[in-house]
Coordinates of C-alpha atoms and ligand atoms in Angstrom, one line a residue:
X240 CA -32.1 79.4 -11.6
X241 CA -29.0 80.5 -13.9
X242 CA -26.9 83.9 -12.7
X243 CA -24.9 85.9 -14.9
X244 CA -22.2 86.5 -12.2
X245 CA -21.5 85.7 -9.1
X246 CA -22.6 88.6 -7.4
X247 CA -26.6 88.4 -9.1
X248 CA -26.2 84.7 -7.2
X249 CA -25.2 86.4 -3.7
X250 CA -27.7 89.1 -4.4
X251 CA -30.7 86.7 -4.8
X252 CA -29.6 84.5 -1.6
X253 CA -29.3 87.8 0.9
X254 CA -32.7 89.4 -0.5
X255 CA -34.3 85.8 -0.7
X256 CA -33.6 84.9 2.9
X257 CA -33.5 88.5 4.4
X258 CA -36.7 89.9 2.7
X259 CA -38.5 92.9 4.4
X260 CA -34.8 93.7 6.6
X261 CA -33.8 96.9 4.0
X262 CA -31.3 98.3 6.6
X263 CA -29.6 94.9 6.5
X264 CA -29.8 94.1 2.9
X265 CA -28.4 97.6 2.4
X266 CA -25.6 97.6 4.9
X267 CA -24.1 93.9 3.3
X268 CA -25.0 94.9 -0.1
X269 CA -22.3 98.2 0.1
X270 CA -19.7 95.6 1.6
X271 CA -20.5 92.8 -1.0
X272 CA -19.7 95.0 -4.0
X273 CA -16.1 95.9 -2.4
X274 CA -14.8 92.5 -1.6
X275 CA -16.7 90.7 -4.7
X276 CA -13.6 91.2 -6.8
X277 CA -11.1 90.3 -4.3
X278 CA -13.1 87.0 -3.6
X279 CA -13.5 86.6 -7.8
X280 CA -9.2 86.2 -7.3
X281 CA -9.1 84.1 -4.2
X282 CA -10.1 80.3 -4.4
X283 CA -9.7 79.6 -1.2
X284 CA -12.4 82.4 0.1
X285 CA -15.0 81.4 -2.9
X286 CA -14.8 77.7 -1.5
X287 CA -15.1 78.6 1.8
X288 CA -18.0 80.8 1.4
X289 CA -16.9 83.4 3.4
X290 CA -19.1 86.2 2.5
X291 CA -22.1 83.5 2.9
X292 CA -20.8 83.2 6.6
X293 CA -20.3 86.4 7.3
X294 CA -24.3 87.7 6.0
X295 CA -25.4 85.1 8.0
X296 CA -25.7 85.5 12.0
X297 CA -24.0 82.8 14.0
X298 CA -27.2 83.4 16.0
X299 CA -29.7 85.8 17.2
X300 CA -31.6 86.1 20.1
X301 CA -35.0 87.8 21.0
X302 CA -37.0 87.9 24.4
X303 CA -39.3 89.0 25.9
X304 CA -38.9 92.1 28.6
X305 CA -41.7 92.5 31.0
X306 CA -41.2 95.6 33.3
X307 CA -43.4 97.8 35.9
X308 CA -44.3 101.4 35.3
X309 CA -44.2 104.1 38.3
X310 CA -47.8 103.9 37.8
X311 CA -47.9 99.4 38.4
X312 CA -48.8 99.0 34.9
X313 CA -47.0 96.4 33.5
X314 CA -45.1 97.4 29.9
X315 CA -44.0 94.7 27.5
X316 CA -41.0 95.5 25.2
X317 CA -39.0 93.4 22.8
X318 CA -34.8 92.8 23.7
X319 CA -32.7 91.1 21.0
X320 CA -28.9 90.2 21.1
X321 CA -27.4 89.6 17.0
X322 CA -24.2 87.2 17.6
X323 CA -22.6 88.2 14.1
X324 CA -19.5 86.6 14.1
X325 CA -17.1 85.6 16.9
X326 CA -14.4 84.3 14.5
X327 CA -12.1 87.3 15.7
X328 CA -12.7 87.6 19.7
X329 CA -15.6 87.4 21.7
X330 CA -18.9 88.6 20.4
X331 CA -18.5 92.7 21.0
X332 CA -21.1 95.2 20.3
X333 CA -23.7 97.8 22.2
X334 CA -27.1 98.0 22.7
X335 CA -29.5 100.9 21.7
X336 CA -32.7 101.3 23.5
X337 CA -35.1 102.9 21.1
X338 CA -38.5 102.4 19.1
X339 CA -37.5 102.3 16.2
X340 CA -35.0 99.3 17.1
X341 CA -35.8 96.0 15.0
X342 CA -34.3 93.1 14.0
X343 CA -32.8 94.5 10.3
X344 CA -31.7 97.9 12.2
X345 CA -29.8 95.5 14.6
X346 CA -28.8 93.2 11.9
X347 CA -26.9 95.7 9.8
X348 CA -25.5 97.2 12.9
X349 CA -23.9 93.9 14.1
X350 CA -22.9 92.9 10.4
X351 CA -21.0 96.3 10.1
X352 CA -19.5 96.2 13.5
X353 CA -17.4 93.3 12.6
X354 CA -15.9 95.2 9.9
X355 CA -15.0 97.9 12.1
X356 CA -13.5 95.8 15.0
X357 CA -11.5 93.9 12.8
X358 CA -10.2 97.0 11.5
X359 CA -9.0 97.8 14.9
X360 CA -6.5 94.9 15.0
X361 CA -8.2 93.8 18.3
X362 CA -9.3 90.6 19.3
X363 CA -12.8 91.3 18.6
X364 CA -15.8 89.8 17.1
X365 CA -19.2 91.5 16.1
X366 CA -22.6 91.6 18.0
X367 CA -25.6 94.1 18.6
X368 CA -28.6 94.0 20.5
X369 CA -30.8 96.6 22.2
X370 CA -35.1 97.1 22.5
X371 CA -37.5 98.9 21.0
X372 CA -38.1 100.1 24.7
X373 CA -38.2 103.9 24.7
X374 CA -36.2 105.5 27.8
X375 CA -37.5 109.1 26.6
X376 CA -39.6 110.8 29.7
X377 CA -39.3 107.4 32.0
X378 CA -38.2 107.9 35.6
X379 CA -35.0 107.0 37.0
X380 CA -36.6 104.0 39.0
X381 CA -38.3 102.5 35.6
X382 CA -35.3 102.8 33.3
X383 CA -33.6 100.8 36.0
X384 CA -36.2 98.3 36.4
X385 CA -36.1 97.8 32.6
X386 CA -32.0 97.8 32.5
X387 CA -33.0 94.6 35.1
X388 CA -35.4 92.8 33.7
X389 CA -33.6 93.0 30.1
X390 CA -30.6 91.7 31.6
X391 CA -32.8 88.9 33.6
X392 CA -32.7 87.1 30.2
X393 CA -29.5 88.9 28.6
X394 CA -27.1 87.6 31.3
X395 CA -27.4 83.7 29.8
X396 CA -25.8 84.5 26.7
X397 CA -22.8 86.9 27.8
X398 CA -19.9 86.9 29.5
X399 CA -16.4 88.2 29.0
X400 CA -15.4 85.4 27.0
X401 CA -18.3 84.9 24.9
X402 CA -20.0 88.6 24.3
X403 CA -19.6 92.1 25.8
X404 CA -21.7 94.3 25.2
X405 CA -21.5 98.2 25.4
X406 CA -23.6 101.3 25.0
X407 CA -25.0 102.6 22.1
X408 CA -28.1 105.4 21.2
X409 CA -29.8 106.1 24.3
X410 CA -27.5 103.5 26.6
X411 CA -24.8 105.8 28.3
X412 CA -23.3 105.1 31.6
X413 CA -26.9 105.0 33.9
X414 CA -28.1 102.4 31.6
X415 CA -24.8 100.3 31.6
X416 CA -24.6 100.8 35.5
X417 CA -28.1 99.6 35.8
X418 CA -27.2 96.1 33.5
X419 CA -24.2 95.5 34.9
X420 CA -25.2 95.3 38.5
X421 CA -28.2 93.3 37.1
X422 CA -25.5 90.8 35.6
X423 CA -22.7 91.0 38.3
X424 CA -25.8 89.6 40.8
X425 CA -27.2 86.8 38.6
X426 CA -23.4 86.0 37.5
X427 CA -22.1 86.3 40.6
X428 CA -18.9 87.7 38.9
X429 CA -17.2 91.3 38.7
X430 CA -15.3 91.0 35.1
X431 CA -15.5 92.9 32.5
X432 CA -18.9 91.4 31.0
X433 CA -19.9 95.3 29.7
X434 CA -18.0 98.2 28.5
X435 CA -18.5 101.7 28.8
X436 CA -19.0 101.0 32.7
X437 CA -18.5 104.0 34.9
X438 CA -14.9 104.6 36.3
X439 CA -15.8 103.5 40.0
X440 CA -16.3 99.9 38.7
X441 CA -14.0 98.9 36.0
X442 CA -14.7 101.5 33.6
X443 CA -11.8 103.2 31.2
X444 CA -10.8 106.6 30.7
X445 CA -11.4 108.2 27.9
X446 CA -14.3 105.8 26.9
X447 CA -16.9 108.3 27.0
X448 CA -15.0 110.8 24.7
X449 CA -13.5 107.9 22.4
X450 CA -15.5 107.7 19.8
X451 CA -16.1 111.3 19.2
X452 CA -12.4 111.9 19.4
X453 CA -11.9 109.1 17.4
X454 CA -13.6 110.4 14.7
X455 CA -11.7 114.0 14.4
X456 CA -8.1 111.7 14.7
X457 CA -9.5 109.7 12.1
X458 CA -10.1 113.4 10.1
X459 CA -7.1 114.6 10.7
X460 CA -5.4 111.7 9.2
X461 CA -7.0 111.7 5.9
X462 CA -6.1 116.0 5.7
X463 CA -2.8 114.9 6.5
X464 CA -2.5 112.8 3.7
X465 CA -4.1 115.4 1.3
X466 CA -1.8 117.8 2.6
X467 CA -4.8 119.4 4.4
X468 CA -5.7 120.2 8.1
X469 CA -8.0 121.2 10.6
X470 CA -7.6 124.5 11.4
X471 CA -10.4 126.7 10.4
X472 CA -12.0 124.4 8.8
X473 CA -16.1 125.0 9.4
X474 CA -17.7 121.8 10.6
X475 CA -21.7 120.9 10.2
X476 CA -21.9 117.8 12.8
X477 CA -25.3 116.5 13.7
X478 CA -26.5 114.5 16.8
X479 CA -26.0 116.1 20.1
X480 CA -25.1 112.7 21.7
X481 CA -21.9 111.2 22.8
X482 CA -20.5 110.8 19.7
X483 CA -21.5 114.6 18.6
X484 CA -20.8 116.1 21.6
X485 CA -17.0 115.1 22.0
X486 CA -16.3 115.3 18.1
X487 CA -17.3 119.0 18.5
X488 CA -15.1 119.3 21.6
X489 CA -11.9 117.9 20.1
X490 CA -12.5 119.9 16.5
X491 CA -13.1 123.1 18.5
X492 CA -9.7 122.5 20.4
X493 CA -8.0 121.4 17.5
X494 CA -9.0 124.5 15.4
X495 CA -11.9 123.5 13.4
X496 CA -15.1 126.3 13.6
X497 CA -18.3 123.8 14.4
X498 CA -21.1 125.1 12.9
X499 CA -24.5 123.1 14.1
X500 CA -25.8 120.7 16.3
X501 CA -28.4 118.7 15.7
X502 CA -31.2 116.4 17.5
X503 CA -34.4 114.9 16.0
X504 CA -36.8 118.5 16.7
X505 CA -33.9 120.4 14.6
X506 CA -30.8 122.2 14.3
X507 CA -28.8 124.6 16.3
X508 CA -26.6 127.0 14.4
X509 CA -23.5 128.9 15.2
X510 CA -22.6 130.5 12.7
X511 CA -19.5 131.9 14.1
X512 CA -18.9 128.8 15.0
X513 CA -19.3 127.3 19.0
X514 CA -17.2 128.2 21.6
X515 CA -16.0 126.1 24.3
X516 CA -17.8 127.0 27.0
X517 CA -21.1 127.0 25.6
X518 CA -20.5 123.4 24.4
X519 CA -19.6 122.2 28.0
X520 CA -23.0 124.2 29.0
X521 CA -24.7 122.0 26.2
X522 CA -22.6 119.0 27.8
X523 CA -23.9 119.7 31.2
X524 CA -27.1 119.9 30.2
X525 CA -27.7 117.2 27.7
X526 CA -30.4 115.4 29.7
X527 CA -32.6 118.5 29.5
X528 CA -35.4 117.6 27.1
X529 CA -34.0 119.9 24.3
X530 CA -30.3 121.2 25.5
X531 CA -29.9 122.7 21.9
X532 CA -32.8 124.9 22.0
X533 CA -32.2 125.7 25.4
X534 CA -28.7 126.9 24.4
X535 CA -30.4 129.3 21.6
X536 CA -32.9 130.5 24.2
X537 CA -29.5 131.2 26.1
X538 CA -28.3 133.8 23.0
X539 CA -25.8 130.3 21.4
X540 CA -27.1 130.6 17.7
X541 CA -29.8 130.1 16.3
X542 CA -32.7 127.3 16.6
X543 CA -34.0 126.2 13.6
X544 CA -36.8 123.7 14.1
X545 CA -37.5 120.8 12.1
X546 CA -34.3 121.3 10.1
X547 CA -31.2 119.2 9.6
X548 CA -28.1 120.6 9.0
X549 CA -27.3 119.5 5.6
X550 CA -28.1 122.8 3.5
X551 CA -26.0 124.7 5.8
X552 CA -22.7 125.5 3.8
X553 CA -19.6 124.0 5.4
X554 CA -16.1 122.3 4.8
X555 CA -16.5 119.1 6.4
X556 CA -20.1 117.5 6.8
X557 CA -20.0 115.1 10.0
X558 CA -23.4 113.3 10.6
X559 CA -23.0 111.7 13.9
X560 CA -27.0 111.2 15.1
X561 CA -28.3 108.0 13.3
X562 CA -28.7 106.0 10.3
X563 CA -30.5 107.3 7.0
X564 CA -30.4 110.8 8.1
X565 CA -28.6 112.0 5.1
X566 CA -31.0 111.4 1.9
X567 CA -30.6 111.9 -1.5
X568 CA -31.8 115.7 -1.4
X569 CA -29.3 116.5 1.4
X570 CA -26.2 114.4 -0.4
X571 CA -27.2 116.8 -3.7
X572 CA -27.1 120.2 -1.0
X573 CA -23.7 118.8 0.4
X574 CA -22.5 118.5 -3.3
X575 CA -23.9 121.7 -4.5
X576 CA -22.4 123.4 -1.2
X577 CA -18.9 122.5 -2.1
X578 CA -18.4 120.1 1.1
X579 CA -14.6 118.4 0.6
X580 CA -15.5 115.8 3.3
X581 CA -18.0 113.7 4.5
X582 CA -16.9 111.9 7.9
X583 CA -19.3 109.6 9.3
X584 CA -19.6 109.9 13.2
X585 CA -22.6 107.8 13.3
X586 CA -23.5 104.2 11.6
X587 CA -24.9 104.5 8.2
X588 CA -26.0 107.3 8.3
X589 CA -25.9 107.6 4.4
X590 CA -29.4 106.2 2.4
X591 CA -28.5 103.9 -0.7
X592 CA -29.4 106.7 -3.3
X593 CA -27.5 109.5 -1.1
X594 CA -24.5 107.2 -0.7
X595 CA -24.4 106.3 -4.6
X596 CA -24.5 110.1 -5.1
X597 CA -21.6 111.0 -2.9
X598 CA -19.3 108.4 -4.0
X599 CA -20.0 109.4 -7.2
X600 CA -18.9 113.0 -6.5
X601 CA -15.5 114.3 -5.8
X602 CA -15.6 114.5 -2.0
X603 CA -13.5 112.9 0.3
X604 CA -16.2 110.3 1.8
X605 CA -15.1 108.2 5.1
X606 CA -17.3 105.7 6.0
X607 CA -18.0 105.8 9.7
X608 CA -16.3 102.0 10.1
X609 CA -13.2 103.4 10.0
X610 CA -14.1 106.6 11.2
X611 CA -16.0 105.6 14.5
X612 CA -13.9 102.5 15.6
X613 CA -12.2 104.9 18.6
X614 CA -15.5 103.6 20.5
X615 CA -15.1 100.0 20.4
X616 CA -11.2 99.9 20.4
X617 CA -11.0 101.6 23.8
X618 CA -13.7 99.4 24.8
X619 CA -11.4 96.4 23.9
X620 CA -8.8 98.9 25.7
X621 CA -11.0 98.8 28.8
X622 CA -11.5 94.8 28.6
X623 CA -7.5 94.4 28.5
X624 CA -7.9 96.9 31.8
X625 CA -10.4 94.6 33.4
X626 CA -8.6 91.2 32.6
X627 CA -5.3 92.6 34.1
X628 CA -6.7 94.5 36.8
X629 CA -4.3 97.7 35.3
X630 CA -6.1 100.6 34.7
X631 CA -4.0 102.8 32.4
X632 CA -3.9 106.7 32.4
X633 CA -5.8 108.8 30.2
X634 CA -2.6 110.1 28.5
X635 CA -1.8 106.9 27.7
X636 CA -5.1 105.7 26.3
X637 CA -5.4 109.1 24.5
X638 CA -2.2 108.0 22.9
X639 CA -3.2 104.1 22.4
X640 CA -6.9 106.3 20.4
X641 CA -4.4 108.1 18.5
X642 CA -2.3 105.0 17.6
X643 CA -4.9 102.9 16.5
X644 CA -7.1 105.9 14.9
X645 CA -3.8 105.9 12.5
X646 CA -3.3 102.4 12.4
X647 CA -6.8 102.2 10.4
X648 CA -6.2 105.0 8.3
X649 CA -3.2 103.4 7.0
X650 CA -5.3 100.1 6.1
X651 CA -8.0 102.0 4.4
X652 CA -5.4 104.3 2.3
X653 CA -3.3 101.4 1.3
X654 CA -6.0 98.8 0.4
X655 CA -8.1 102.3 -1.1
X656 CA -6.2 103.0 -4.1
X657 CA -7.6 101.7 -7.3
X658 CA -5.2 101.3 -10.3
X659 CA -7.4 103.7 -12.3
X660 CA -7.4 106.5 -9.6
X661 CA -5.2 109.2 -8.0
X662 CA -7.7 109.5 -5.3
X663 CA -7.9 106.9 -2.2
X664 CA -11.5 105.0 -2.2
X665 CA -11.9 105.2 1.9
X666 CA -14.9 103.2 1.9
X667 CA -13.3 100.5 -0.4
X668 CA -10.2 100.4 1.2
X669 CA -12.1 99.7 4.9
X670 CA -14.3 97.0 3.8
X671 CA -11.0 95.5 1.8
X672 CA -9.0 95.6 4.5
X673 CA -11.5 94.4 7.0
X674 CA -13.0 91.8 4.7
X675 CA -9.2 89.9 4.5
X676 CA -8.7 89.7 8.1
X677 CA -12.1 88.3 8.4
X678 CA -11.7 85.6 5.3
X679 CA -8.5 85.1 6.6
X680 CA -9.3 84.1 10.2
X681 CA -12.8 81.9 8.6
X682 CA -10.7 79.9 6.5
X683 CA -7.8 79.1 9.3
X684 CA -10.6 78.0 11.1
X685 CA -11.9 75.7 8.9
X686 CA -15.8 74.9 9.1
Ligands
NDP140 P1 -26.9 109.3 21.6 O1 -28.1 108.6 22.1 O2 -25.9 109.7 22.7 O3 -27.2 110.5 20.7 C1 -28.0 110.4 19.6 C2 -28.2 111.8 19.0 O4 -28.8 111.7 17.7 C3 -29.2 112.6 19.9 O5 -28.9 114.0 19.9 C4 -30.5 112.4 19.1 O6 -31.5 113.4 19.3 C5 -30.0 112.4 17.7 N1 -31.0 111.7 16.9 C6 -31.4 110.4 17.0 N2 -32.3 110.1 16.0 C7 -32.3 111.2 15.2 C8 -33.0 111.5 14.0 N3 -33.8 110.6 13.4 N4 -32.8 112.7 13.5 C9 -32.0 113.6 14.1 N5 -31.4 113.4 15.2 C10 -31.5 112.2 15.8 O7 -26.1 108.3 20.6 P2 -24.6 108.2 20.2 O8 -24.0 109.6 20.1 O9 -24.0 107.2 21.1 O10 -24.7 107.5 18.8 C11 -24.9 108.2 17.6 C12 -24.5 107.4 16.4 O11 -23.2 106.9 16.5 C13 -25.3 106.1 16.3 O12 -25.4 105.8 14.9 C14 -24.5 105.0 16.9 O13 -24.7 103.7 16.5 C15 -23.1 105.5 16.4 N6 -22.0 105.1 17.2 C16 -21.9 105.3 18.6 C17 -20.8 104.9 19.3 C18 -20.6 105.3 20.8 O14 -19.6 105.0 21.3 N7 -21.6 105.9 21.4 C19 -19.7 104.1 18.7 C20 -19.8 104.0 17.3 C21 -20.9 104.5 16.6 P3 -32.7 113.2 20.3 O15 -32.1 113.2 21.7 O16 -33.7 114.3 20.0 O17 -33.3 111.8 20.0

């Protein structure tokens, strides 16, 4: 077979070997068209095949995970673990617990996480794993009994040298208490094997809030740079999960008005924007089976069922729920609405066809690599905490957030600017930026 360039060649490989895994293909198809021209100039990364290396898994994992019911039934569920790439640190990556989990969901997610932790500038490789096990409506006693027997076969393949997981969509700190325990028994060791553990056993300050935070630091940056900021700007975020929840808290104490939550039955809207203490009411209540509806029922906004948040006019459009929520009819709203920003809270949450749209457009996009880092760099903060036996205050991890949250924006701006453009390419300049420390480190370390 003849190619007309070197991308048509890569192009045929990942959707020859990957076929049916869209989510993947899509995921290292946005990077691949980023870091195609900076391979076409470097010799050395073209005969090393890094991109190859890095679209290709070192390994992946699946098990089975055979749990009891409060009923005796026994239920069957899937667990995987995706070992991306340890070339920078240990393999590092959470695990989400939900039905629509798959291998090309957890693919993508592990491929993009190792662009994000190298963007941290922390020892870190990328990894991802999680089940298609659904925690909604279980009891107490059968999450835990699942947390165990997916860490039964887990636990052989992790460690805090060789892969640490963390939390991710419904895996907060029951779920990781529940695995750890699991591991620290069959281990018999107390290191720092997870992140995102609860403070009583190893866990960091500031965790919980870090990626949420994270995100509005990240924001702040990229104003700053446009001469921009914060205050009073109106804020459309979606989810009404970790991420969601302590992105509204710090815009809402930085300035910002946020204008909706979201979760998957619809959309809560403030129109004159949320105030603090009905978000710590929404906080306190998140386990409730809908805490956003319950808020409207309590006279916070309105509840409008079914409906995302997208055609609600804003500044700033922050999805932080899940991946593919924002599709090509919501990108065109955003754009007719007049959004100047699109941060990314969550992973991917952009389709192909909505992300060609926006980047097309004149709005400041941020791609939630750079964006949503704060998460896994305080969890590299908490394994630092663990090794030394240290742990640090939460002024001073607030501060180390704040550092690094800067630390990427100044990658992505730099390695953002085309020679054609006044206006910085975010997107490019993360997966540039990334892509080099990544080549760099793959060709060091020979083959
Ligand atoms: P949570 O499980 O805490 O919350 C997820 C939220 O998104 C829930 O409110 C959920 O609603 C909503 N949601 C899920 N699916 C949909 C959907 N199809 N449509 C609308 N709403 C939906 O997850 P996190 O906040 O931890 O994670 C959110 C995103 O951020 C994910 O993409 C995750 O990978 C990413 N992320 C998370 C990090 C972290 O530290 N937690 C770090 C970096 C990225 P419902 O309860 O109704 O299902």
């Amino acid at each position: 077979m003849t190619y007309t360039s070197n991308w048509d060649k890569f192009d045929h490989w990942l959707n020859t070997r990957n076929q049916g895994q869209d989510e993947f293909i899509q995921a290292v198809r946005e990077i691949a068209a980023d870091v195609q021209p900076i391979i076409n100039v470097h010799e050395e990364y073209k005969h090393h095949r890094v991109l190859y290396r890095l679209a290709e898994p070192d390994r992946i994992i699946t098990f089975k995970v055979v749990w009891q019911n409060d009923n005796g039934e026994l239920r069957i569920n899937r667990g995987w673990r995706v070992q991306q790439s340890n070339v920078l640190g240990p393999y590092k990556g959470g695990l989400r617990f939900h039905p629509t989990v798959n291998e090309s969901i957890l693919k993508f997610l592990a491929f993009e996480q190792c662009f994000k932790n190298a963007l941290t500038g922390l020892p870190l490789g990328g990894g991802k794993g999680g089940s298609d096990f659904n925690p909604k409506h279980c009891s107490d006693a059968e999450i835990m009994r699942f947390c165990q027997a997916f860490m039964t076969e887990l636990n052989r393949h992790v460690g805090p040298q060789t892969d640490v997981p963390a939390g991710d969509i419904n895996v907060g700190q029951r779920e990781i208490g529940y695995l750890y325990g699991q591991y620290r028994r069959l281990a018999n060791e107390f290191g720092g094997t997870i992140t995102g553990k609860p403070l009583e056993f190893g866990g960091s300050l500031v965790r919980e809030e870090a990626t949420g935070y994270g995100v509005i630091y990240f924001t702040e940056n990229v104003m700053s740079a446009a001469d921009d900021k914060l205050t009073d700007k109106r804020i459309n975020i979606s989810g009404a999960g970790n991420v969601a929840l302590y992105a509204a808290q710090k815009a809402i104490s930085h300035g910002a008005i946020v204008t909706t939550l979201s979760n998957s039955k619809g959309t809560l809207h403030i129109k004159e924007g949320l105030e603090s203490t009905d978000l710590n009411m929404i906080i306190s209540n998140k386990e409730s089976d809908n805490a956003l509806k319950d808020a409207a029922d309590e006279g916070v906004g309105e509840w409008l069922a079914r409906a995302t948040p997208w055609a609600i006019p804003c500044d700033i459009a922050m999805p932080c729920a899940t991946q593919n929520e924002i599709l090509l009819q919501d990108a065109q709203r955003i754009i007719d609405n007049k959004v100047q920003y699109v941060v990314e809270g969550a992973n991917m949450p952009l389709s192909e066809d909505a992300a060609e749209l926006l980047h097309a457009s004149d709005l400041v996009y941020i791609p939630g690599k750079a964006s949503n880092a704060g998460g896994v760099a305080m969890s590299g903060f908490e394994m630092s905490q663990n090794a030394q036996f240290e742990p640090l205050s939460f002024g001073v991890l607030d501060q180390k957030l704040k550092d690094t949250m800067a630390h990427i924006h100044s990658q992505c701006w730099e390695d953002g600017f085309a020679a054609d453009s006044d206006q910085v390419n975010y997107s490019r300049g993360a997966n540039v930026a990334a892509f080099r420390r990544l080549a760099d480190a793959i060709v060091a370390q020979g083959y």
